[in-house]
Coordinates of C-alpha atoms in Angstrom, one line a residue:
Chain A
X156 CA 69.9 135.1 21.1
X157 CA 67.8 132.9 23.0
X158 CA 69.9 131.8 26.2
X159 CA 68.8 129.6 28.5
X160 CA 71.1 129.1 32.7
X161 CA 70.4 126.4 34.4
X162 CA 70.8 126.8 38.3
X163 CA 70.6 124.7 41.3
X164 CA 69.8 125.5 44.9
X165 CA 72.8 124.6 47.4
X166 CA 73.6 124.8 51.0
X167 CA 76.1 127.6 51.5
X168 CA 79.6 126.6 51.2
X169 CA 79.9 128.3 54.9
X170 CA 77.3 126.0 56.4
X171 CA 78.3 123.3 58.6
X172 CA 76.8 119.7 57.0
X173 CA 75.4 117.6 59.4
X174 CA 74.2 113.9 57.9
X175 CA 70.8 112.5 58.5
X176 CA 71.9 108.4 58.3
X177 CA 69.0 106.8 58.2
X178 CA 67.7 108.6 55.1
X179 CA 71.5 109.2 53.7
X180 CA 71.1 112.4 53.3
X181 CA 72.1 116.0 54.5
X182 CA 69.7 117.4 57.3
X183 CA 68.4 120.9 55.7
X184 CA 67.0 122.1 58.6
X185 CA 68.8 125.4 59.6
X186 CA 71.1 125.3 56.5
X187 CA 71.1 128.5 54.5
X188 CA 70.7 127.5 50.7
X189 CA 72.1 129.9 47.7
X190 CA 72.6 129.6 44.3
X191 CA 75.2 126.9 43.5
X192 CA 78.4 129.6 42.8
X193 CA 79.8 128.0 39.7
X194 CA 76.3 128.7 38.4
X195 CA 76.5 132.3 38.9
X196 CA 79.4 132.8 36.5
X197 CA 77.0 131.4 34.2
X198 CA 74.3 133.4 34.6
X199 CA 77.0 136.5 34.5
X200 CA 78.0 135.0 31.1
X201 CA 74.6 135.0 29.5
X202 CA 73.9 138.7 30.8
X203 CA 77.3 139.7 29.3
X204 CA 76.3 138.1 25.8
X205 CA 72.4 139.5 25.9
X206 CA 74.4 142.7 26.5
X207 CA 76.6 142.6 23.8
X208 CA 74.5 140.7 21.3
X209 CA 71.0 141.2 22.5
X210 CA 68.3 138.6 23.0
X211 CA 66.7 136.8 26.2
X212 CA 68.2 135.3 29.3
X213 CA 65.8 132.4 30.5
X214 CA 66.8 130.8 33.6
X215 CA 65.5 127.4 34.6
X216 CA 65.9 125.5 37.8
X217 CA 64.8 122.1 38.5
X218 CA 63.8 121.5 42.0
X219 CA 60.7 122.2 44.8
X220 CA 59.1 125.5 45.3
X221 CA 62.0 126.5 47.9
X222 CA 64.1 126.9 44.4
X223 CA 62.1 129.9 43.7
X224 CA 64.6 132.2 45.8
X225 CA 67.6 132.0 43.6
X226 CA 65.2 132.1 40.8
X227 CA 64.7 135.3 42.2
X228 CA 67.7 136.2 42.6
X229 CA 68.7 135.8 39.0
X230 CA 65.8 137.8 37.8
X231 CA 67.6 140.3 40.1
X232 CA 71.0 139.8 38.4
X233 CA 69.2 140.8 35.0
X234 CA 67.6 137.6 33.9
X235 CA 64.7 138.2 31.5
X236 CA 62.4 135.1 32.8
X237 CA 62.7 132.4 35.3
X238 CA 61.1 128.7 35.3
X239 CA 60.5 126.3 37.7
X240 CA 60.8 122.9 36.8
X241 CA 59.0 121.9 39.5
X242 CA 60.3 118.4 41.2
X243 CA 59.4 117.7 44.5
X244 CA 60.9 114.3 44.6
X245 CA 63.8 114.7 47.6
X246 CA 67.7 115.0 46.5
X247 CA 68.2 111.9 44.7
X248 CA 72.3 112.7 43.6
X249 CA 70.8 111.3 40.3
X250 CA 72.3 114.0 37.3
X251 CA 70.8 111.4 34.7
X252 CA 67.3 112.2 36.0
X253 CA 67.5 116.1 36.4
X254 CA 69.1 115.8 32.9
X255 CA 66.2 114.0 31.5
X256 CA 63.8 116.8 33.1
X257 CA 65.7 119.6 31.4
X258 CA 65.7 117.6 28.3
X259 CA 62.1 116.8 27.8
X260 CA 61.4 120.6 28.8
X261 CA 63.5 121.9 26.3
X262 CA 61.9 119.3 23.4
X263 CA 58.5 120.0 24.5
X264 CA 58.1 123.7 25.8
X265 CA 61.6 125.8 25.1
X266 CA 62.3 124.8 21.6
X267 CA 64.0 127.6 20.9
X268 CA 67.6 128.6 21.6
X269 CA 71.0 129.2 21.1
X270 CA 73.1 128.4 24.0
X271 CA 72.4 125.7 27.4
X272 CA 74.6 127.3 30.2
X273 CA 75.1 125.3 33.2
X274 CA 77.9 125.7 36.3
X275 CA 80.7 122.9 35.8
X276 CA 78.9 121.1 38.8
X277 CA 76.4 122.0 41.5
X278 CA 78.3 122.9 44.4
X279 CA 78.0 120.2 47.2
X280 CA 76.9 116.9 44.8
X281 CA 79.7 117.8 42.7
X282 CA 78.8 115.2 40.2
X283 CA 79.6 117.7 36.8
X284 CA 77.2 115.1 34.8
X285 CA 74.2 117.3 33.8
X286 CA 75.6 119.6 31.3
X287 CA 77.1 116.8 29.7
X288 CA 74.2 114.5 30.4
X289 CA 72.2 116.7 29.0
X290 CA 74.2 117.6 25.9
X291 CA 73.6 114.1 24.5
X292 CA 70.2 113.6 25.2
X293 CA 70.0 116.3 22.8
X294 CA 72.6 115.8 20.8
X295 CA 74.0 119.0 20.9
X296 CA 78.5 120.1 21.1
X297 CA 79.1 120.9 24.6
X298 CA 82.1 122.8 26.4
X299 CA 82.7 121.7 29.7
X300 CA 84.8 124.1 32.3
X301 CA 84.6 127.0 30.4
X302 CA 87.2 130.0 31.2
X303 CA 86.5 132.0 28.4
X304 CA 84.0 132.0 25.5
X305 CA 83.0 134.0 22.5
X306 CA 80.3 133.6 20.4
X307 CA 80.0 135.1 16.3
X308 CA 77.2 134.0 14.6
X309 CA 76.4 130.4 14.8
X310 CA 79.3 129.3 15.8
X311 CA 81.5 130.0 19.2
X312 CA 84.9 129.4 20.4
X313 CA 85.8 128.3 24.0
X314 CA 88.4 127.4 26.1
X315 CA 88.3 125.5 28.5
X316 CA 90.7 123.9 31.9
X317 CA 92.8 120.4 31.0
X318 CA 95.1 118.8 33.1
X319 CA 98.3 121.7 33.0
X320 CA 97.1 123.4 30.2
X321 CA 94.2 125.7 28.7
X322 CA 92.3 123.8 25.4
X323 CA 90.7 125.9 22.5
X324 CA 87.7 124.5 21.4
X325 CA 85.6 125.3 18.4
X326 CA 81.8 124.1 18.3
X327 CA 78.2 125.1 16.2
X328 CA 75.5 126.5 18.2
X329 CA 72.9 125.3 19.4
X330 CA 75.7 124.2 22.2
X331 CA 75.8 123.2 26.2
X332 CA 78.6 125.0 28.3
X333 CA 79.5 124.5 31.7
X334 CA 80.7 127.5 33.2
X335 CA 84.3 127.3 35.3
X336 CA 85.8 130.2 37.9
X337 CA 87.3 132.7 35.8
X338 CA 85.4 132.9 33.4
X339 CA 84.3 136.1 34.6
X340 CA 82.8 138.3 37.8
X341 CA 79.2 137.9 38.7
X342 CA 77.5 141.0 39.2
X343 CA 75.6 141.6 42.7
X344 CA 72.6 142.4 42.1
X345 CA 71.3 146.2 42.0
X346 CA 67.9 147.2 44.5
X347 CA 66.1 148.1 40.9
X348 CA 66.9 144.8 40.1
X349 CA 65.5 143.1 43.2
X350 CA 62.5 145.7 42.8
X351 CA 62.5 144.3 39.4
X352 CA 62.5 140.7 40.2
X353 CA 59.3 141.2 42.8
X354 CA 57.0 142.5 40.0
X355 CA 57.7 139.2 37.6
X356 CA 56.0 136.1 37.8
X357 CA 57.7 132.8 38.2
X358 CA 55.5 130.0 35.7
X359 CA 55.9 126.4 37.3
X360 CA 55.9 123.5 35.2
X361 CA 55.2 120.1 37.1
X362 CA 57.4 116.9 36.0
X363 CA 54.0 115.9 34.7
X364 CA 53.1 118.8 32.9
X365 CA 56.4 117.9 31.1
X366 CA 54.8 114.4 30.2
X367 CA 57.3 112.8 32.4
X368 CA 55.7 109.3 34.1
X369 CA 57.3 107.9 37.2
X370 CA 59.1 105.4 35.1
X371 CA 60.9 107.8 33.6
X372 CA 61.9 109.3 36.4
X373 CA 62.8 106.1 38.6
X374 CA 66.6 106.7 40.0
X375 CA 69.0 104.6 38.3
X376 CA 71.4 105.5 41.2
X377 CA 71.1 104.3 44.5
X378 CA 72.8 106.1 47.6
X379 CA 74.3 103.7 49.9
X380 CA 76.2 105.3 52.6
X381 CA 76.8 109.0 53.5
X382 CA 79.3 110.1 55.8
X383 CA 81.7 113.3 56.8
X384 CA 85.0 113.3 55.7
X385 CA 87.3 111.8 58.7
X386 CA 88.6 114.4 61.1
X387 CA 92.0 115.3 60.5
X388 CA 94.7 113.6 62.5
X389 CA 97.1 116.0 64.5
X390 CA 100.2 116.0 62.7
X391 CA 103.6 114.7 64.3
X392 CA 106.2 117.5 65.8
X393 CA 109.9 116.9 65.4
X394 CA 111.4 117.9 68.3
X395 CA 115.0 117.6 67.9
X396 CA 118.8 119.9 66.9
X397 CA 118.1 120.7 63.7
X398 CA 120.8 118.2 61.8
X399 CA 118.9 115.3 63.1
X400 CA 115.2 117.2 62.9
X401 CA 116.5 117.5 58.9
X402 CA 117.4 113.5 58.6
X403 CA 114.1 112.7 60.5
X404 CA 111.8 115.0 58.1
X405 CA 113.7 113.5 55.1
X406 CA 113.3 109.8 56.7
X407 CA 109.4 110.9 56.6
X408 CA 109.1 112.2 53.4
X409 CA 110.5 109.1 51.7
X410 CA 109.4 106.5 54.0
X411 CA 105.7 107.5 54.9
X412 CA 104.6 110.2 53.1
X413 CA 106.7 108.5 49.9
X414 CA 106.8 112.0 47.8
X415 CA 110.3 112.3 47.6
Chain B
X31 CA 51.8 137.5 63.8
X32 CA 54.3 137.2 61.0
X33 CA 58.0 137.8 61.6
X34 CA 59.3 136.1 58.5
X35 CA 61.0 138.6 55.8
X36 CA 59.7 138.3 52.3
X37 CA 61.6 136.6 49.4
X38 CA 62.8 140.5 48.3
X39 CA 63.9 141.4 51.8
X40 CA 66.1 137.7 52.1
X41 CA 67.3 138.6 49.0
X42 CA 68.4 142.1 49.6
X43 CA 70.2 141.3 52.9
X44 CA 71.9 138.3 50.7
X45 CA 73.2 141.0 48.2
X46 CA 74.0 143.6 51.0
X47 CA 76.0 141.1 53.3
X48 CA 78.1 139.7 50.2
X49 CA 78.8 143.4 48.8
X50 CA 80.3 144.4 52.4
X51 CA 82.2 141.2 52.9
X52 CA 84.0 141.6 49.3
X53 CA 83.7 145.3 48.6
X54 CA 83.8 147.0 51.9
X55 CA 85.5 144.5 54.5
X56 CA 89.3 144.8 52.5
X57 CA 89.0 148.5 52.5
X58 CA 87.6 148.6 55.8
X59 CA 91.2 149.3 57.9
X60 CA 92.8 150.8 55.5
X61 CA 90.7 153.5 55.1
X62 CA 89.7 154.2 58.9
X63 CA 93.2 154.5 59.5
X64 CA 93.7 157.4 57.0
X65 CA 90.7 158.7 57.9
X66 CA 89.6 159.1 54.4
X67 CA 86.3 158.9 52.8
X68 CA 86.3 156.7 49.9
X69 CA 84.7 158.1 46.4
X70 CA 85.2 155.0 44.3
X71 CA 83.7 152.7 47.2
X72 CA 80.7 155.2 47.7
X73 CA 79.8 155.2 43.5
X74 CA 80.1 151.4 44.0
X75 CA 77.5 151.5 47.1
X76 CA 75.4 153.9 44.4
X77 CA 75.8 151.5 41.6
X78 CA 73.9 148.9 43.8
X79 CA 71.1 151.4 44.6
X80 CA 71.8 152.1 48.0
X81 CA 71.3 156.3 47.8
X82 CA 67.8 155.3 46.5
X83 CA 66.4 153.6 48.6
X84 CA 64.0 155.9 49.8
X85 CA 63.0 158.3 47.1
X86 CA 60.1 157.4 44.6
X87 CA 60.6 155.6 41.3
X88 CA 59.7 158.9 39.5
X89 CA 63.1 160.3 40.2
X90 CA 65.0 157.5 39.8
X91 CA 64.8 155.7 43.4
X92 CA 63.1 152.3 44.5
X93 CA 60.7 153.6 47.3
X94 CA 61.4 150.7 49.5
X95 CA 59.5 150.1 52.5
X96 CA 61.6 151.3 56.3
X97 CA 62.1 147.5 57.0
X98 CA 64.1 147.1 53.8
X99 CA 66.4 150.3 54.0
X100 CA 67.3 149.1 57.7
X101 CA 68.5 145.5 56.9
X102 CA 70.6 147.3 54.3
X103 CA 71.9 149.9 56.9
X104 CA 72.7 146.9 59.3
X105 CA 74.7 144.7 57.0
X106 CA 76.6 147.6 56.1
X107 CA 77.2 148.1 60.0
X108 CA 78.1 144.5 60.6
X109 CA 81.2 145.2 58.3
X110 CA 81.6 148.9 58.6
X111 CA 79.9 151.3 60.6
X112 CA 81.6 154.4 58.2
X113 CA 80.1 153.6 55.1
X114 CA 76.4 152.4 57.1
X115 CA 76.7 156.1 58.0
X116 CA 77.3 157.4 54.3
X117 CA 74.4 155.4 53.3
X118 CA 72.3 156.3 56.2
X119 CA 72.7 159.8 56.4
X120 CA 72.3 159.7 52.5
X121 CA 69.0 158.8 52.7
X122 CA 67.4 159.4 55.9
X123 CA 68.9 162.8 56.1
X124 CA 69.8 163.7 52.4
X125 CA 67.4 162.4 50.0
X126 CA 64.5 162.1 52.3
X127 CA 63.4 165.9 53.3
X128 CA 64.0 167.2 49.6
X129 CA 61.4 164.1 48.8
X130 CA 59.2 164.5 51.6
X131 CA 59.2 168.1 51.7
X132 CA 60.3 169.5 48.2
X133 CA 58.9 171.1 45.3
X134 CA 58.4 169.5 42.2
X135 CA 61.1 171.4 40.6
X136 CA 63.3 171.0 43.8
X137 CA 62.5 167.0 43.5
X138 CA 63.3 167.0 39.7
X139 CA 66.5 169.1 39.7
X140 CA 68.0 167.1 43.1
X141 CA 66.8 163.9 43.7
X142 CA 67.9 161.9 40.8
X143 CA 71.1 163.4 41.3
X144 CA 71.2 161.6 45.0
X145 CA 69.8 158.3 43.6
X146 CA 72.6 158.1 41.5
X147 CA 75.4 159.0 44.3
X148 CA 75.9 162.6 45.0
X149 CA 75.2 163.6 48.4
X150 CA 73.6 166.6 50.5
X151 CA 73.6 167.2 54.2
X152 CA 71.2 168.2 56.6
X153 CA 72.9 171.4 58.7
X154 CA 70.8 171.3 61.8
X155 CA 73.5 170.9 64.8
X156 CA 75.6 174.2 65.6
X157 CA 78.3 174.7 67.8
X158 CA 75.8 176.1 70.3
X159 CA 72.6 174.3 69.4
X160 CA 72.6 170.8 69.8
X161 CA 70.2 168.8 72.0
X162 CA 68.9 172.5 72.5
X163 CA 67.5 173.1 68.7
X164 CA 66.0 176.8 70.4
X165 CA 69.4 178.2 70.8
X166 CA 70.3 178.1 66.7
X167 CA 72.2 181.5 65.7
X168 CA 72.3 180.8 62.1
X169 CA 69.9 183.2 60.8
X170 CA 68.2 184.5 57.5
X171 CA 66.8 188.0 56.5
X172 CA 64.4 188.9 54.1
X173 CA 65.6 192.0 52.1
X174 CA 63.2 192.5 49.3
X175 CA 63.4 189.6 47.1
X176 CA 66.4 188.1 48.8
X177 CA 67.4 186.2 51.9
X178 CA 70.0 186.5 53.4
X179 CA 72.0 183.5 55.3
X180 CA 74.4 184.0 58.2
X181 CA 75.9 181.6 60.7
X182 CA 77.3 177.9 61.0
X183 CA 76.7 174.2 61.6
X184 CA 78.8 171.4 62.8
X185 CA 79.3 167.7 62.7
X186 CA 77.4 167.8 59.5
X187 CA 77.5 164.1 57.7
X188 CA 78.7 164.0 54.1
X189 CA 78.5 167.9 53.5
X190 CA 82.4 168.5 52.2
X191 CA 83.3 165.5 50.0
X192 CA 83.7 166.5 46.2
X193 CA 80.3 164.3 45.3
X194 CA 78.5 166.9 47.4
X195 CA 76.2 168.7 45.6
X196 CA 74.7 171.1 48.8
X197 CA 72.8 171.0 52.2
X198 CA 69.6 171.3 54.2
X199 CA 70.2 174.2 56.3
X200 CA 67.9 174.8 59.0
X201 CA 67.5 178.9 59.9
X202 CA 65.7 181.2 62.4
X203 CA 63.8 183.6 60.1
X204 CA 61.9 185.1 62.7
X205 CA 59.7 185.6 66.1
X206 CA 56.3 184.4 66.8
X207 CA 54.6 186.0 69.6
X208 CA 55.5 184.6 72.9
X209 CA 59.4 184.0 71.6
X210 CA 58.8 181.0 70.1
X211 CA 61.6 181.1 67.1
X212 CA 60.8 180.8 63.5
X213 CA 62.4 178.2 61.9
X214 CA 63.2 177.8 58.2
X215 CA 64.9 175.2 55.8
X216 CA 66.9 176.3 52.9
X217 CA 68.5 174.1 50.3
X218 CA 71.6 175.5 49.7
X219 CA 74.2 174.3 47.2
X220 CA 77.6 173.4 47.5
X221 CA 78.8 176.5 45.0
X222 CA 76.5 179.4 46.7
X223 CA 79.1 182.4 47.3
X224 CA 79.4 182.9 50.8
X225 CA 78.8 178.9 51.5
X226 CA 81.8 176.8 52.5
X227 CA 82.0 173.3 54.0
X228 CA 84.7 171.4 55.4
X229 CA 85.8 168.0 56.3
X230 CA 86.3 167.9 60.3
X231 CA 89.5 165.4 61.0
X232 CA 91.2 163.7 64.4
X233 CA 88.0 161.6 64.8
X234 CA 87.6 159.2 67.3
X235 CA 84.4 157.5 65.4
X236 CA 83.3 157.0 61.9
X237 CA 86.6 158.0 60.9
X238 CA 86.0 157.3 57.0
X239 CA 83.0 158.7 56.8
X240 CA 82.7 162.6 56.0
X241 CA 82.2 165.2 58.8
X242 CA 81.6 169.1 58.1
X243 CA 81.6 172.5 59.3
X244 CA 79.5 174.5 57.1
X245 CA 80.2 178.7 57.4
X246 CA 77.6 181.1 55.6
X247 CA 78.5 184.3 55.5
X248 CA 75.9 186.8 53.5
X249 CA 74.6 183.7 51.4
X250 CA 72.3 185.2 49.3
X251 CA 69.2 182.8 48.3
X252 CA 65.4 183.3 46.9
X253 CA 62.2 181.7 48.3
X254 CA 62.5 179.3 45.7
X255 CA 65.1 178.0 47.9
X256 CA 63.0 177.2 50.8
X257 CA 62.3 173.8 51.7
X258 CA 58.5 173.5 51.9
X259 CA 57.2 176.9 53.3
X260 CA 58.5 179.4 55.4
X261 CA 58.4 178.3 59.2
X262 CA 58.1 174.5 58.8
X263 CA 61.6 174.2 59.4
X264 CA 60.7 173.0 63.2
X265 CA 58.6 170.4 62.5
X266 CA 60.6 169.1 59.4
X267 CA 63.3 168.6 61.2
X268 CA 61.7 166.7 64.1
X269 CA 60.1 164.4 61.3
X270 CA 63.4 164.0 59.6
X271 CA 65.0 162.5 62.8
X272 CA 62.0 160.5 63.8
X273 CA 63.1 158.4 60.7
X274 CA 66.8 158.8 61.2
X275 CA 66.6 157.1 64.4
X276 CA 65.6 154.0 62.8
X277 CA 68.6 154.1 60.7
X278 CA 70.9 154.6 63.6
X279 CA 69.4 151.8 65.1
X280 CA 70.3 149.6 62.3
X281 CA 73.3 150.7 62.6
X282 CA 73.5 149.3 66.4
X283 CA 72.1 146.1 65.2
X284 CA 74.5 146.0 62.7
X285 CA 77.5 146.6 64.4
X286 CA 76.1 144.9 67.5
X287 CA 76.0 141.3 65.0
X288 CA 79.3 142.1 63.7
X289 CA 80.8 142.6 67.2
X290 CA 79.6 139.3 68.2
X291 CA 80.4 137.4 65.0
X292 CA 84.0 138.4 65.7
X293 CA 84.1 137.7 69.0
X294 CA 82.7 134.3 68.6
X295 CA 85.1 133.2 66.2
X296 CA 88.3 134.4 67.7
X297 CA 86.9 132.2 70.5
X298 CA 86.4 129.5 68.6
X299 CA 90.3 129.9 67.5
X300 CA 91.9 131.3 70.4
X301 CA 93.0 128.4 72.9
X302 CA 94.2 128.8 76.3
X303 CA 94.5 126.1 79.1
X304 CA 94.2 123.3 76.3
X305 CA 91.0 124.1 74.9
X306 CA 89.6 127.1 72.3
X307 CA 88.3 130.1 75.0
X308 CA 84.4 130.1 73.9
X309 CA 84.2 126.2 76.0
X310 CA 84.8 128.7 79.3
X311 CA 81.6 129.2 80.6
X312 CA 82.3 133.0 81.8
X313 CA 83.1 133.8 78.1
X314 CA 80.6 131.8 76.3
X315 CA 77.6 133.0 78.7
X316 CA 78.8 136.8 78.1
X317 CA 78.5 135.6 74.3
X318 CA 74.9 134.2 74.8
X319 CA 73.8 137.5 76.4
X320 CA 75.7 139.4 73.6
X321 CA 73.5 137.0 71.4
X322 CA 69.8 137.7 72.8
X323 CA 69.9 141.4 73.3
X324 CA 71.6 141.6 69.7
X325 CA 68.2 139.9 68.6
X326 CA 66.0 141.6 71.2
X327 CA 67.0 145.0 69.7
X328 CA 66.4 143.4 66.4
X329 CA 62.7 142.6 66.9
X330 CA 62.1 145.6 68.3
X331 CA 63.8 147.8 65.2
X332 CA 62.2 145.4 62.8
X333 CA 58.4 146.3 64.8
X334 CA 59.3 150.0 65.0
X335 CA 60.2 149.8 61.4
X336 CA 56.5 148.0 60.6
X337 CA 55.0 150.6 62.5
X338 CA 56.3 153.0 60.0
X339 CA 55.7 151.0 57.2
X340 CA 52.4 150.6 57.8
X341 CA 51.6 154.4 58.6
X342 CA 51.5 154.0 62.3
X343 CA 52.6 155.9 65.0
X344 CA 56.2 155.2 65.9
X345 CA 58.2 158.1 67.3
X346 CA 58.2 156.7 70.6
X347 CA 59.4 153.2 69.4
X348 CA 61.7 155.0 67.3
X349 CA 63.3 156.3 70.3
X350 CA 63.1 153.3 72.4
X351 CA 65.1 151.6 69.3
X352 CA 67.6 154.3 68.9
X353 CA 68.5 154.2 72.6
X354 CA 68.5 150.3 73.1
X355 CA 70.2 149.2 69.9
X356 CA 73.3 151.9 70.8
X357 CA 73.3 150.7 74.4
X358 CA 73.2 146.8 73.3
X359 CA 75.7 147.5 70.4
X360 CA 77.7 148.8 73.5
X361 CA 78.2 146.3 75.7
X362 CA 79.0 143.5 72.6
X363 CA 81.7 145.8 71.1
X364 CA 82.9 146.4 74.7
X365 CA 82.6 142.2 75.2
X366 CA 84.3 141.5 71.9
X367 CA 87.3 143.7 73.1
X368 CA 87.2 141.7 75.9
X369 CA 87.1 138.7 74.5
X370 CA 89.8 139.2 72.1
X371 CA 91.8 140.3 75.4
X372 CA 95.3 142.1 74.2
X373 CA 94.2 141.6 70.2
X374 CA 91.0 143.5 71.3
X375 CA 93.2 146.5 71.8
X376 CA 94.9 146.4 68.6
X377 CA 93.6 148.4 65.4
X378 CA 94.7 145.4 63.2
X379 CA 91.7 143.1 64.7
X380 CA 88.3 144.8 64.0
X381 CA 86.8 145.0 67.7
X382 CA 88.7 148.2 68.2
X383 CA 86.8 149.8 65.4
X384 CA 83.4 148.5 66.8
X385 CA 84.1 149.8 70.3
X386 CA 85.0 153.5 68.8
X387 CA 82.8 153.8 66.3
X388 CA 79.6 152.5 68.0
X389 CA 80.2 155.6 70.5
X390 CA 79.0 157.3 68.1
X391 CA 75.2 156.1 68.2
X392 CA 74.5 157.0 71.8
X393 CA 75.1 160.6 70.8
X394 CA 74.4 161.5 67.0
X395 CA 70.8 162.3 65.7
X396 CA 69.5 162.5 69.7
X397 CA 71.5 161.7 72.3
X398 CA 70.8 158.8 75.0
X399 CA 69.7 161.4 77.5
X400 CA 67.3 163.3 74.5
X401 CA 66.1 159.9 73.8
X402 CA 64.9 159.4 77.0
X403 CA 63.2 162.7 77.2
X404 CA 60.8 161.9 74.4
X405 CA 60.0 158.4 75.9
X406 CA 59.3 159.5 79.3
X407 CA 57.5 162.2 77.8
X408 CA 55.2 159.7 76.2
X409 CA 54.6 158.6 79.3
X410 CA 53.3 161.6 80.5
X411 CA 56.3 162.3 82.8

């Protein structure tokens, strides 16, 4: 099986995010960047499928040279190859743009695949668009937010989370799936894996190499503002006799919070 | 001058940090309280490859550089000095002497197993021979084609677990003209008749690492069990300790970092007089000093590693950083206890364990006094 996984470099979830209001983006200086956590489930699932069925796991990332570090991490986890689809443009938060780059790469250079795996969304931008858009651009079946995956021959079954329940979907290959937490428990890279990754070259293809023009890549989305969430207000303290306090809480829940 | 780590070293740090946070931290307090050496946890560290860091690839190891090795030890010690001790002793003292001085046959027989997580002790210290190696009383006497070993060793890390295969034992095998003792090291397997190793308990420090006493009563060995050659034991032990000091220093840097982070996190949350206590300069400045010292220690450690990795003399710097990092961690752990106040005295909070685990660093693998002696001699004093 040819398993392609698409990963993104994102700020560490433990980082303290600062906003550059003028550029309407986050300040990257001083931030620690990691492999987006949902993408780790996608990489792990691909590795497990390869271990069970044979084949190859190839990792792709759309981004600048700095994304090579997360590709190295995926190689250290055990992926066979990694490719950087180099795009020096700053973060546009435009999922369609990213999907176009991926779709073009697959249509022109990497045509032979059975399954495309993504994280359900990148941590940070949280748009959850790229898997679906890529599937649409390529005309492939897609299953999102997958918590269980089985592949048999050229068909797959996936369980996905829906509101209050889980849905079982059957699909034909090639297909697109996006991974949800719970799909598996990602492995640690081993020291052997790190040493092996050191020896592997990461080929780089620029958006120009893929034949994409500036017009193809013009963002369809414009960031008009970026703000930190408002600071949480201090809570209300009710300091009264139990009988009175209970009444006040009920009143609060009914009138202010409107939950009962 | 380029101070940046390469991609692999960054990745290594990230991996070991994640592993320590997710796999070691949840067990740290319980293992420490029970004074329990954990085989499953040791096996998990072995699966990651942490016991084959310095072993050459032909014996299933990774043969990474010393800087990478020290980054691993540092990240383990940031969370738990005990597991860092198991790994540091496994590499510096367990597999290293075999890899450096062993015969092809010895290396083939032992190193792949040690790389996979089996342990091997390093028997140097004796009840009457600590800093003064000249006091060694364990002897090996040749009778026809056999060597007969008698004596005992003490404070030997990793030497008495269910996954220990044996230990390197330094013995006195004779006397040179002028009365200088001749030292020879033997590789002694755990099941050799007359050989026994038992865990030492009631420790203040490194409680979930394994520390052993070893007894040798008429243990029969042959020439094939000698490490390197007859009479090379003293030199082997000195060289092993030189390199081992770097790993102990890495434990100091990592432990100091862990203590600092504990203090900072607490100082941001704990409120007194209407504000987080970290807003009070008396405490904020103390943490600023701790952070400065940790960074200074890390820089000296990495430089000493660079000296060793690039084949330059490093024994003075190794002694300096072993001395300095131990003392930096002492001040950092003391600061953490102070900043946590009453909670700093409680074992449910990590400051107390950093405080206890630090204490070993000024004693093990050469006391701070011996490091000062090494350094002052290098100054020609």
